Amino acid sequence: MKRNKRERQALLTETIKENPFITDEELADKFTVSVQTIRLDRLELSIPELRERIKNVAEKNFEDEVRSLPLEEVIGEIIDMDLDNSAISILDIKKEHVFKRNQIARGHHLFAQANSLAVAVINDELALTAKANIRFTRSVLEGERVVAKAKVISIDEEKGRTLVEVTSFVNSEIVFKGDFEMYRSHA
Amino acid sequence: MKRNKRERQALLTETIKENPFITDEELADKFTVSVQTIRLDRLELSIPELRERIKNVAEKNFEDEVRSLPLEEVIGEIIDMDLDNSAISILDIKKEHVFKRNQIARGHHLFAQANSLAVAVINDELALTAKANIRFTRSVLEGERVVAKAKVISIDEEKGRTLVEVTSFVNSEIVFKGDFEMYRSHA
């Protein structure tokens, strides 16, 4: 559906607010306009380009926040963190992440992103994975960006276990889902 | 229990046959003798040292055998392969595999070893992981050697799914267990 400019710009603002990591190409597709039109819209609306938006988010220093491991040990880049509640990271799938034969991302990289996010979200100096139940729902290809969202489902103080659900997306498609049962030293 | 030399050497032969990757130190512990005694036993019995035993196994060329991925994409070293039936790989846990803070191996490395072995055991050009149910049963430390054993449990030709069970050991202790549901192009 073609929209007039005002409608489109309102929806554009809304869309980027909901998903700051959407590319201009994806926006152009979504609104059936050219990429150039999206760029002009962003200029008029003073919405920075994707690279800048990511940088803004990443500039927030999570180093002081994450307790269970040093930030550089997290696979992917953390862009949101609310300890013992939720967290988001992004991982750009590059050549080194895929099977040579078919350019499909290897499962253990998606697992590593999700698992390290499940560790990072725990508000404790010690967090280890006890169990995980995972599902790969759609192949991820080289060049795609995986956004992993972790949600703490429950904290069992007696058992010292925390349940973390991680769902990973490429754009709005779910590519991976994992339930992680995490061990922690203090609940 | 102290055994006489003949008993010990018979048991030693048996033990190494069952687990070719056992170290002289572990054997000395097991038989409550010195490492030197084990070395002499091995000399008398013409059993090569561990490094040689591993080399012998690794010299067998699995390159022609594994179909689902190039051998260099397997995490760990494959030392036994019987396509669509069973496979074994070893992974030495080094500095780059552990959390800096506590020298505990990171879960995604154990997962990567097991998962890539589950891929490699599939007798098909295309094998992808659909689901996995995994459990970390004991922390693995830097310097330890993880032996992963994969067993194909069932091949569902209609659905194109193969169930692979992977159990990983350090010495005789289970450290990881995973059930992998693999997708394949031809059953």
Coordinates of C-alpha atoms in Angstrom, one line a residue, chain A residues 67-70 72-73 75 98-102 104 106-108 111-112 115-116 125-126 128-136 139, chain B residues 67-70 72-73 75 98-102 104 106-108 111-112 115-116 125-126 128-136 139:
Chain A
R67 CA 28.7 -9.2 36.4
S68 CA 29.0 -12.8 35.3
L69 CA 31.8 -12.4 32.7
P70 CA 34.0 -9.7 31.1
E72 CA 34.8 -9.1 25.7
E73 CA 33.8 -12.7 26.4
I75 CA 29.8 -13.5 21.7
V98 CA 29.4 -20.2 8.0
F99 CA 29.8 -23.6 6.4
K100 CA 32.0 -23.1 3.4
R101 CA 29.9 -25.3 1.3
N102 CA 26.6 -23.5 1.6
I104 CA 24.8 -21.3 6.2
R106 CA 27.0 -22.9 11.9
G107 CA 24.8 -23.8 14.8
H108 CA 27.4 -23.3 17.4
F111 CA 24.3 -21.1 20.2
A112 CA 27.4 -19.2 21.5
N115 CA 24.4 -18.9 25.6
S116 CA 26.8 -16.0 26.4
E125 CA 29.6 -13.3 39.6
L126 CA 29.2 -17.0 38.8
L128 CA 27.2 -21.5 34.3
T129 CA 24.9 -23.4 32.0
A130 CA 23.3 -26.5 33.4
K131 CA 20.9 -27.5 30.5
A132 CA 19.7 -26.1 27.3
N133 CA 16.9 -26.9 25.0
I134 CA 17.4 -25.3 21.6
R135 CA 15.8 -25.1 18.2
F136 CA 17.1 -23.8 14.9
S139 CA 19.0 -21.1 8.3
Chain B
R67 CA 30.5 -36.3 3.6
S68 CA 28.5 -33.6 5.3
L69 CA 31.4 -31.1 5.8
P70 CA 35.1 -30.7 5.1
E72 CA 38.8 -28.9 8.9
E73 CA 35.3 -27.6 9.8
I75 CA 35.6 -28.8 16.0
V98 CA 37.8 -21.1 29.0
F99 CA 36.4 -18.3 31.0
K100 CA 39.3 -16.1 32.0
R101 CA 37.8 -15.7 35.5
N102 CA 37.7 -19.4 36.5
I104 CA 36.1 -23.3 33.2
R106 CA 32.8 -22.3 27.9
G107 CA 29.7 -24.2 27.1
H108 CA 29.7 -23.3 23.4
F111 CA 28.5 -27.8 22.2
A112 CA 30.5 -27.0 19.0
N115 CA 27.4 -30.6 17.3
S116 CA 30.0 -30.8 14.6
E125 CA 26.1 -34.0 1.8
L126 CA 23.6 -31.9 3.7
L128 CA 21.8 -29.3 9.6
T129 CA 20.8 -29.2 13.2
A130 CA 17.1 -28.8 13.8
K131 CA 16.9 -29.2 17.6
A132 CA 19.2 -30.1 20.5
N133 CA 18.6 -31.0 24.1
I134 CA 21.9 -30.6 26.0
R135 CA 23.1 -31.0 29.5
F136 CA 26.4 -29.9 31.1
S139 CA 32.7 -28.3 34.6

